[in-house]
Each structure stands twice: as structure tokens, then as C-alpha cells.
Tab-separated table of C-alpha atoms in Angstrom:
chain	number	residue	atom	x	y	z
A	6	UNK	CA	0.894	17.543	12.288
A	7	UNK	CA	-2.365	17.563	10.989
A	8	UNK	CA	-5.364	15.749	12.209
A	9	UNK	CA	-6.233	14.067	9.129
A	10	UNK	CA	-6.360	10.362	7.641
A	11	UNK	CA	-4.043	9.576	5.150
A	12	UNK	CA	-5.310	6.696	3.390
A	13	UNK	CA	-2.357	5.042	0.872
A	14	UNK	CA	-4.136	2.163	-1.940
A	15	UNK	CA	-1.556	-0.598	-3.320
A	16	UNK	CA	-1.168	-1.795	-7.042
A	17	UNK	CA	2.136	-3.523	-6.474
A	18	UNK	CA	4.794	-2.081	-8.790
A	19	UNK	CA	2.663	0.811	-9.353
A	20	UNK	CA	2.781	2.054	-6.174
A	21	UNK	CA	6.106	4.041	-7.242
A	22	UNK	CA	3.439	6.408	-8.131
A	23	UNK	CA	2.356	6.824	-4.066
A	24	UNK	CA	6.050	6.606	-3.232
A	25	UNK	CA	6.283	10.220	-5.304
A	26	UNK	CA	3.902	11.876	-3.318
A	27	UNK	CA	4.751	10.535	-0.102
A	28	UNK	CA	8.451	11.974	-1.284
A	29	UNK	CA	6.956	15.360	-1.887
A	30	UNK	CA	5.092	15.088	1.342
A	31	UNK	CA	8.306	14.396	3.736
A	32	UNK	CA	10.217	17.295	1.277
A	33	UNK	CA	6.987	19.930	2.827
A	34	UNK	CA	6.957	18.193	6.067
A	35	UNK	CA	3.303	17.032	6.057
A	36	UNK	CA	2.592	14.712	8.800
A	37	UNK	CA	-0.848	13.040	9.287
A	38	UNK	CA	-2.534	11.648	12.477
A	39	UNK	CA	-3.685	8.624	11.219
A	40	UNK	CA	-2.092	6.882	8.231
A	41	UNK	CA	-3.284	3.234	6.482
A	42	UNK	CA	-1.390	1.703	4.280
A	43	UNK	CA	-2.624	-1.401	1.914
A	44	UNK	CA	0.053	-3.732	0.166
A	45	UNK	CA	2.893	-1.687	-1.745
A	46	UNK	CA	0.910	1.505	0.221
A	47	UNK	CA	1.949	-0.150	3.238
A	48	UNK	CA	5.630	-0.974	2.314
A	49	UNK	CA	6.006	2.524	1.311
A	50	UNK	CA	4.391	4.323	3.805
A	51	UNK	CA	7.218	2.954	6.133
A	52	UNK	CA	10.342	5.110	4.306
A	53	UNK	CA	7.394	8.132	4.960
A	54	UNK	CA	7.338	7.290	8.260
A	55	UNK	CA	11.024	7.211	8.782
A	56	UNK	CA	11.738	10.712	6.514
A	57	UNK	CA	13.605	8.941	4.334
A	58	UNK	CA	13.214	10.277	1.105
A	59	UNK	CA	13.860	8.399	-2.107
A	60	UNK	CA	14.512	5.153	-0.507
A	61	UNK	CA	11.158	3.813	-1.431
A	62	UNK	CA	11.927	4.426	-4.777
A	63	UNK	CA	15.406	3.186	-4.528
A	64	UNK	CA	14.071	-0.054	-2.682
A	65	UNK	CA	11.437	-0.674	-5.869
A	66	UNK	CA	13.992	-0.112	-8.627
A	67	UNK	CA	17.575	-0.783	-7.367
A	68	UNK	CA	17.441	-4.830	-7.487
A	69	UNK	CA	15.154	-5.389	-10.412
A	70	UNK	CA	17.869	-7.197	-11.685
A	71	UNK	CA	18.684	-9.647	-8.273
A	72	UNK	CA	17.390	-13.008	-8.812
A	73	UNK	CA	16.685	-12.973	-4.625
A	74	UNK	CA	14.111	-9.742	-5.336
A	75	UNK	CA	11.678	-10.904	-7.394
A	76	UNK	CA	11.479	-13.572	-9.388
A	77	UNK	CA	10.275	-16.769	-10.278
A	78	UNK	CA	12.982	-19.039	-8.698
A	79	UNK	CA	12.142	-17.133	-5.137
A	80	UNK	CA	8.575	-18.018	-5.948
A	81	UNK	CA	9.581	-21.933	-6.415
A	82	UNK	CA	11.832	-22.322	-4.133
A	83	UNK	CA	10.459	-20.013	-1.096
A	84	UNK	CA	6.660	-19.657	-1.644
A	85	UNK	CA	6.966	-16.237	-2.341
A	86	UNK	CA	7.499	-14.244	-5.476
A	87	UNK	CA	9.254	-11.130	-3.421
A	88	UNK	CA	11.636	-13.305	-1.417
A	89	UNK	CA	11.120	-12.901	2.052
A	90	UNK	CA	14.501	-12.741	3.591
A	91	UNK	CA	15.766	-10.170	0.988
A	92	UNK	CA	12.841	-7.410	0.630
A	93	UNK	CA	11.692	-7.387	5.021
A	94	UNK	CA	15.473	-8.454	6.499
A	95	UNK	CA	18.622	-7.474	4.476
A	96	UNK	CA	17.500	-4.841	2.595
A	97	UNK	CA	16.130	-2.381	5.843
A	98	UNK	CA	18.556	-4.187	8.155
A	99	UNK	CA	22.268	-3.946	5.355
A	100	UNK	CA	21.780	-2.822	1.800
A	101	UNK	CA	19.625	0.072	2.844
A	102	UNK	CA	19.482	0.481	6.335
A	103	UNK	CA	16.217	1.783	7.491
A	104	UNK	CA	15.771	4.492	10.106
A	105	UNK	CA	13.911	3.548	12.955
A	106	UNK	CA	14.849	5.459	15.403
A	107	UNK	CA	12.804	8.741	13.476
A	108	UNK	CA	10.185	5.878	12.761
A	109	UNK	CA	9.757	5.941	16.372
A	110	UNK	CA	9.583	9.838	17.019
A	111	UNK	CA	6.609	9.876	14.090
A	112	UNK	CA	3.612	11.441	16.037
A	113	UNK	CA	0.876	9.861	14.015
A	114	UNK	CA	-0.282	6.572	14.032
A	115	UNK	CA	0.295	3.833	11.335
A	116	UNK	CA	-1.914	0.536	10.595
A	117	UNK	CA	-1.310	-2.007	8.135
A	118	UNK	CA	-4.039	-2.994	6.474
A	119	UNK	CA	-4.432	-6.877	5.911
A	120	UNK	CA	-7.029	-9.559	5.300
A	121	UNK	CA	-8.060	-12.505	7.825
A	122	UNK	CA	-8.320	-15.201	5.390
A	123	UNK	CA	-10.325	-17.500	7.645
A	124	UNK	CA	-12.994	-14.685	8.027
A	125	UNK	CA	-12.636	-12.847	4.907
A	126	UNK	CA	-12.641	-9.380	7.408
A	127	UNK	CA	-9.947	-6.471	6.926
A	128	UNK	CA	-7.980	-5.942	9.793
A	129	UNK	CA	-5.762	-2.617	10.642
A	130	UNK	CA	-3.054	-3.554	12.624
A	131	UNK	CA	-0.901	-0.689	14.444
A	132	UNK	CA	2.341	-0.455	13.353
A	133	UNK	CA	4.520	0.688	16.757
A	134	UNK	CA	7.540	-1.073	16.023
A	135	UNK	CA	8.987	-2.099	12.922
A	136	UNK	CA	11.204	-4.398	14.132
A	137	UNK	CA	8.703	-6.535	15.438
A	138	UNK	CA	5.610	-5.412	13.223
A	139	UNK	CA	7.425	-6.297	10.037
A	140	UNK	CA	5.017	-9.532	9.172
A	141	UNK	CA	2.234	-6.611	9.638
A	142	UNK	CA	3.894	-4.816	6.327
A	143	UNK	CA	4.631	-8.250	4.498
A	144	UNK	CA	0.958	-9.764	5.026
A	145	UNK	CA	-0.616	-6.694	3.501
A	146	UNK	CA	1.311	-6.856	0.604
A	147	UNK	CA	1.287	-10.732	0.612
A	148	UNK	CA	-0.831	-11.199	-3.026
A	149	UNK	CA	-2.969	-14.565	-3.369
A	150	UNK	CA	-1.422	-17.167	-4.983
A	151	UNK	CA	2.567	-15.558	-5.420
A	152	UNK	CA	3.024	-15.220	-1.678
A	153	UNK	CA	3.131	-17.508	1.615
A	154	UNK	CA	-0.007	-16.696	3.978
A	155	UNK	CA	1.165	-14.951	6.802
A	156	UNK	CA	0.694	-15.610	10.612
A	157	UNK	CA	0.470	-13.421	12.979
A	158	UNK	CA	-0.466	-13.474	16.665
A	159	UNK	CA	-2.212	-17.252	15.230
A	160	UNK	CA	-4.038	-15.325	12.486
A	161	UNK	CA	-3.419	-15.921	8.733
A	162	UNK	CA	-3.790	-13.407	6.568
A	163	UNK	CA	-2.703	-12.095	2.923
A	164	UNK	CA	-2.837	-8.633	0.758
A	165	UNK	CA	-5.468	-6.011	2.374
A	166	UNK	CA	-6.161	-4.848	-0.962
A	167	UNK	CA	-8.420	-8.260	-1.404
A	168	UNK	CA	-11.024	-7.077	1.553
A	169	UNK	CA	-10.642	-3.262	2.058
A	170	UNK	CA	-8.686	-1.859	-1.144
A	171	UNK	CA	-8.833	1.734	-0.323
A	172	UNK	CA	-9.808	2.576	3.439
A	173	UNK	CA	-11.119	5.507	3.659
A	174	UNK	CA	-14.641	4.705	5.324
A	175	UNK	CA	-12.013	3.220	8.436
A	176	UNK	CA	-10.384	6.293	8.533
A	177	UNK	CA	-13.563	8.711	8.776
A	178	UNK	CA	-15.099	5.944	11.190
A	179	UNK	CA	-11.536	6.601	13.295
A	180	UNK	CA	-12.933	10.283	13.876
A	181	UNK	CA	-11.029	11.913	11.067
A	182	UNK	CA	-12.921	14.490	8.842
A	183	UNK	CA	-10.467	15.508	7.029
A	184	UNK	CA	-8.634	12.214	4.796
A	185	UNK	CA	-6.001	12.459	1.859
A	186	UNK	CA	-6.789	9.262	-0.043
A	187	UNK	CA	-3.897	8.459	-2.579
A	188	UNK	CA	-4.770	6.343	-5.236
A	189	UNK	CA	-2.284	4.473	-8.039
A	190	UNK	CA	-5.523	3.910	-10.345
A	191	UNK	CA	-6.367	6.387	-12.898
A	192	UNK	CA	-8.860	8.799	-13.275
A	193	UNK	CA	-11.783	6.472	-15.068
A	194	UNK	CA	-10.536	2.938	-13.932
A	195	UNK	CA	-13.377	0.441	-13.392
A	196	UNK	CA	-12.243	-2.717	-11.633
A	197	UNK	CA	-13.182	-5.396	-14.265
A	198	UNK	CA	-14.393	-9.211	-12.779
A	199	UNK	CA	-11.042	-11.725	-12.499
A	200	UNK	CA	-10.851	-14.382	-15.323
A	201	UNK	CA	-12.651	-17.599	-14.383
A	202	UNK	CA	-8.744	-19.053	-14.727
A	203	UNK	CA	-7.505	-16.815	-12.376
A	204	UNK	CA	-10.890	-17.760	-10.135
A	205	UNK	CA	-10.022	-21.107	-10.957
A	206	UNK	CA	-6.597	-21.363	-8.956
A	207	UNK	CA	-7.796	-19.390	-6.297
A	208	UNK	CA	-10.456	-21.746	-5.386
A	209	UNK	CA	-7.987	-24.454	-6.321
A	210	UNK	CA	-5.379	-22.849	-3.562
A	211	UNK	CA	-7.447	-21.858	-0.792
A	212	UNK	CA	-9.672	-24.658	-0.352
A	213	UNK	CA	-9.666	-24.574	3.115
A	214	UNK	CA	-9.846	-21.312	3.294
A	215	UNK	CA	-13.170	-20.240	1.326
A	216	UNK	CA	-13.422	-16.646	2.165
A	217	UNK	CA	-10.324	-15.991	-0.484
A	218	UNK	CA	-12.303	-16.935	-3.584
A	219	UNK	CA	-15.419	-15.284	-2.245
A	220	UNK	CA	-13.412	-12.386	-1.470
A	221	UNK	CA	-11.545	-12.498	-4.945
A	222	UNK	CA	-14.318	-13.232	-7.201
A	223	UNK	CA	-16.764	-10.223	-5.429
A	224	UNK	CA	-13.606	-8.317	-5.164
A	225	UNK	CA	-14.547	-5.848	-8.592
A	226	UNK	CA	-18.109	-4.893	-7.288
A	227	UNK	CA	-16.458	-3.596	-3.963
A	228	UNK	CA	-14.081	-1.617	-5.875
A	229	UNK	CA	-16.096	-0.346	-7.837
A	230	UNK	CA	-18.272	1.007	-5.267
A	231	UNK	CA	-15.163	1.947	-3.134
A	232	UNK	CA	-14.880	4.446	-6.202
A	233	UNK	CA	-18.436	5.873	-6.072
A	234	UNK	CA	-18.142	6.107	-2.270
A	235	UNK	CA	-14.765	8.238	-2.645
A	236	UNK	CA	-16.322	10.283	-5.055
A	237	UNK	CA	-19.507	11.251	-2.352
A	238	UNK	CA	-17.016	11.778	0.093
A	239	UNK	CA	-14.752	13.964	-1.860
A	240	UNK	CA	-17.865	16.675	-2.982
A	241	UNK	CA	-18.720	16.349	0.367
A	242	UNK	CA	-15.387	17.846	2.132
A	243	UNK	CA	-14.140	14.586	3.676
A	244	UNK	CA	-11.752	13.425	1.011
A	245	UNK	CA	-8.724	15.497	-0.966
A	246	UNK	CA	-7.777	12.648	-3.602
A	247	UNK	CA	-4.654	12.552	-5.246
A	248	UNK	CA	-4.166	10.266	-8.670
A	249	UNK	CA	-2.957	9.650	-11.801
A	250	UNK	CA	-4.687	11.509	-14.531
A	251	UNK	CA	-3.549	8.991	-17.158
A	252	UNK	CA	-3.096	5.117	-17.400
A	253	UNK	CA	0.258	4.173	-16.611
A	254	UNK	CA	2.298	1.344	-18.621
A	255	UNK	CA	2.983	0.120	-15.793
A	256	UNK	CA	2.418	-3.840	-14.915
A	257	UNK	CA	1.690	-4.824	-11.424
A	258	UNK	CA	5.437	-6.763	-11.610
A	259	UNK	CA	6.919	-4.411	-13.785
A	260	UNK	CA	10.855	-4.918	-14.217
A	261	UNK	CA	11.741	-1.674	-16.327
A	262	UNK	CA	13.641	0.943	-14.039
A	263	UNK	CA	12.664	3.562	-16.728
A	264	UNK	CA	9.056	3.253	-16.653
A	265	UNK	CA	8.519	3.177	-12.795
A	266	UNK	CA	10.895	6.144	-12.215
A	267	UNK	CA	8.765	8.074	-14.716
A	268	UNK	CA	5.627	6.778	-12.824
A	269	UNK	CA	7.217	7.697	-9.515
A	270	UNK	CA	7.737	11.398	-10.909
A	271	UNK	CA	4.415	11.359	-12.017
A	272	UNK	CA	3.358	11.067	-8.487
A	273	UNK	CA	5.798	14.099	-7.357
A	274	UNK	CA	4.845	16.001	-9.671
A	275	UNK	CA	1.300	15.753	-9.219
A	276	UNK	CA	1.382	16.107	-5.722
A	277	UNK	CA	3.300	19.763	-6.069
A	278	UNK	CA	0.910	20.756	-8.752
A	279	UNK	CA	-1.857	19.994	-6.202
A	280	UNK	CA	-0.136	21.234	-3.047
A	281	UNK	CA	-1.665	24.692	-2.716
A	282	UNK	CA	-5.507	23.439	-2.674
A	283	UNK	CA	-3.838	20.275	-0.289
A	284	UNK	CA	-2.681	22.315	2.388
A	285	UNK	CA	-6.002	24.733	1.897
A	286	UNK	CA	-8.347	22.034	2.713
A	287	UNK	CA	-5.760	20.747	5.301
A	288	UNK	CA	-6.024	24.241	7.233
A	289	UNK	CA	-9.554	24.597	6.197
């Protein structure tokens, strides 16, 4: 295992592109110390954590077509545009079983990273058992105004991505010099402002709950610098990012099966074309 950060952004359907490289990853046997996972980084850093390779792919693509996955009915009737019961309970628990007894012989820790909505902070909360931490997974990938707020421990929080998008500045702060930062934005993105509509039903939503729109209509600027910051720390010897080199087709809900498995092989690929330097500045 090495001691290294592994730092895993979201971008919700497009993080079949970090599901590829966590693939290649298990396929080498590369373990990290500390991993953190933000929204669809979180969901599929768990089939990493387990060894289970291809199921976060599988997961993504394989019930595109079930009403009970995604959709807008779940959203109507249940609060929550990736239903609940179907995505955290009867797909890991029946349709495709998830390993957690390896999950609990992984030697590296795991945090979920998720946002306090009543303080507008990022939390990182260890992931020990996924049994019990599964609201830890769902809150960080809980988007504003599609999904339910989630409580834990008396806390309310929602997607991770809205306060700390890509934590790599926890990680080094958590004593590791060494981070992999996988990213599902290309090479060149700059995080535009959100529409004043979009601003508009946030505010509308969260009214008692402030922090979301400040967090949401700032939320570009931190990005942003989030970028330049990964870009200091990479020249500097701290960071090893992996990306995509092109912009993807792919939406944030995207329900074509072609386009994400060609996103997720982008990711594979990419990560073997880079896996020589990867393991040279691991054993730097």
C-alpha cells in the first residue's frame, strides 16, 4: 500500500470516467492510505474499496432503463431523483451484491466527503462500515434541489462537491505528500457562474438554510481556484493528476449506455497510458 492520498472529484454520470481508473487501479493492485471520495467519486470509490472490478460501471449503466433508478417519477414521488431504496439498499444488498467483507480487510482509510448545510463547512466522514455508513456515501452525492437532505448523527447535509469539490488541500493537510487527484473535468474546463434561474430555486429551496445559495452561487470562483491550486501543487511534487484530455458528451444525468461506457474506457485507458510515470512518482 502506498502512503499517498487519493483524492476522487464527482460530476455525476461522468464519473464513469473515475470508475475506469479506479478499475485499472484494483487490475495493478494499487492501494492508497488515505482515499476521499466526493459525490459519484464517493459511490465509486466503494466497488474500489471492495476489489470489485467493473461493478461500478455495471451499477451506472445496467438500470438506465428502470423507472426506480433514476428518473423523474422517483424524484416526485420520493424526493430524490436516484431513488433511495433502489441505488444504497437492493442494488449492494440483491441485484449486485456488494463485498464487504474485502471492504473490511482494505488497509487504507476512506472518508466521504459531504457538506453541512447549516454551516456551509465540508465535512470528511470515515467510512468503517458500509453497512452502517451508507447515508455517508448517499449525502455526498445528494445534489441540491434533485435529492432529500440527508441526516446524519443530527447533521444535514447534501453533495460535497458544493463546499470542497476536489480535496486535495485535506489530503496534504492529513500528512500525505504524495496525492493522486482524479478529476472527470477536462483539461481547460473553467467552472462558469450558475444561471440566476438555477440561483433562483436554490434560494427558493433552502431558505432556511442560507449557506446553500451562498455556497452555490460562490461555488465557480472556488473551483476555479481549486484548479490553479492543483496546478501549484502538481509542479511542485505533491499532486500526480489524472484527467480527461478532451470534453466528454457526457451530461451530468446522461441515459445513453454507449456514451458512458466509452467515457468509462476513456478513464482505463488513460490511466494505463499514464501508469509507468504513476507508479514512478508513487516509489519516488
Amino acid at each position: 500500500m502506498y502512503q499517498a492520498g487519493l483524492v476522487l472529484e464527482g460530476g455525476g454520470m461522468k464519473g464513469v470516467y473515475t470508475a475506469g481508473v479506479l478499475d485499472f487501479f484494483t487490475e495493478k493492485g494499487i492501494d492508497f492510505s488515505h482515499i476521499y471520495g466526493v459525490s459519484a467519486g464517493a459511490c465509486h470509490m466503494c466497488s474500489y474499496l471492495s476489489r470489485q472490478k467493473g461493478r461500478a460501471l455495471s451499477v451506472s449503466v445496467d438500470y438506465l432503463d428502470t423507472r426506480r433508478y433514476c428518473s423523474l417519477e422517483s424524484l416526485l414521488t420520493s424526493g430524490d431523483l436516484f431513488n433511495v431504496d433502489f441505488c444504497y439498499h437492493l442494488i449492494p444488498e440483491y441485484l449486485y451484491p456488494y463485498d464487504y467483507e474485502t471492504f473490511e480487510k482494505y488497509p487504507g482509510k476512506a472518508y466521504s466527503v459531504v457538506t453541512n448545510i447549516e454551516t456551509g463547512q465540508p465535512e470528511y466522514l470515515r467510512v468503517r462500515d458500509i453497512r452502517k455508513d451508507i447515508d455517508k456515501i448517499r449525502a455526498s452525492a445528494s445534489l441540491p434541489l434533485v435529492a432529500r437532505n440527508v441526516k446524519i448523527d443530527g447533521k444535514l447535509y447534501l453533495d460535497g462537491g458544493i463546499s470542497d469539490a476536489i480535496p486535495l488541500e485535506k489530503s496534504i493537510l492529513d500528512g500525505n505528500r504524495k496525492n493522486i487527484v482524479v478529476m472527470t473535468k477536462e483539461v481547460g474546463f473553467v467552472r462558469k457562474p450558475a444561471s440566476a434561474s438555477q440561483l433562483g430555486l436554490i434560494k427558493l429551496r433552502y431558505l432556511k438554510y442560507p449557506k446553500v445559495y451562498e455556497l452555490m452561487a460562490d461555488r465557480h470562483i472556488r473551483y476555479n481556484e481549486s484548479l490553479d491550486y492543483i496546478e501549484r501543487q502538481e509542479k511542485c511534487g505533491q499532486a500526480f493528476v489524472i484527467r480527461p484530455h478532451k470534453k466528454s458528451d457526457v451530461g451530468r444525468i446522461e441515459k445513453d449506455k454507449d456514451k458512458l461506457i466509452a467515457l468509462y474506457e476513456e478513464g482505463y485507458r488513460e490511466a494505463e497510458a499514464c501508469y509507468e510515470d504513476l507508479l514512478a512518482y508513487l516509489e519516488k
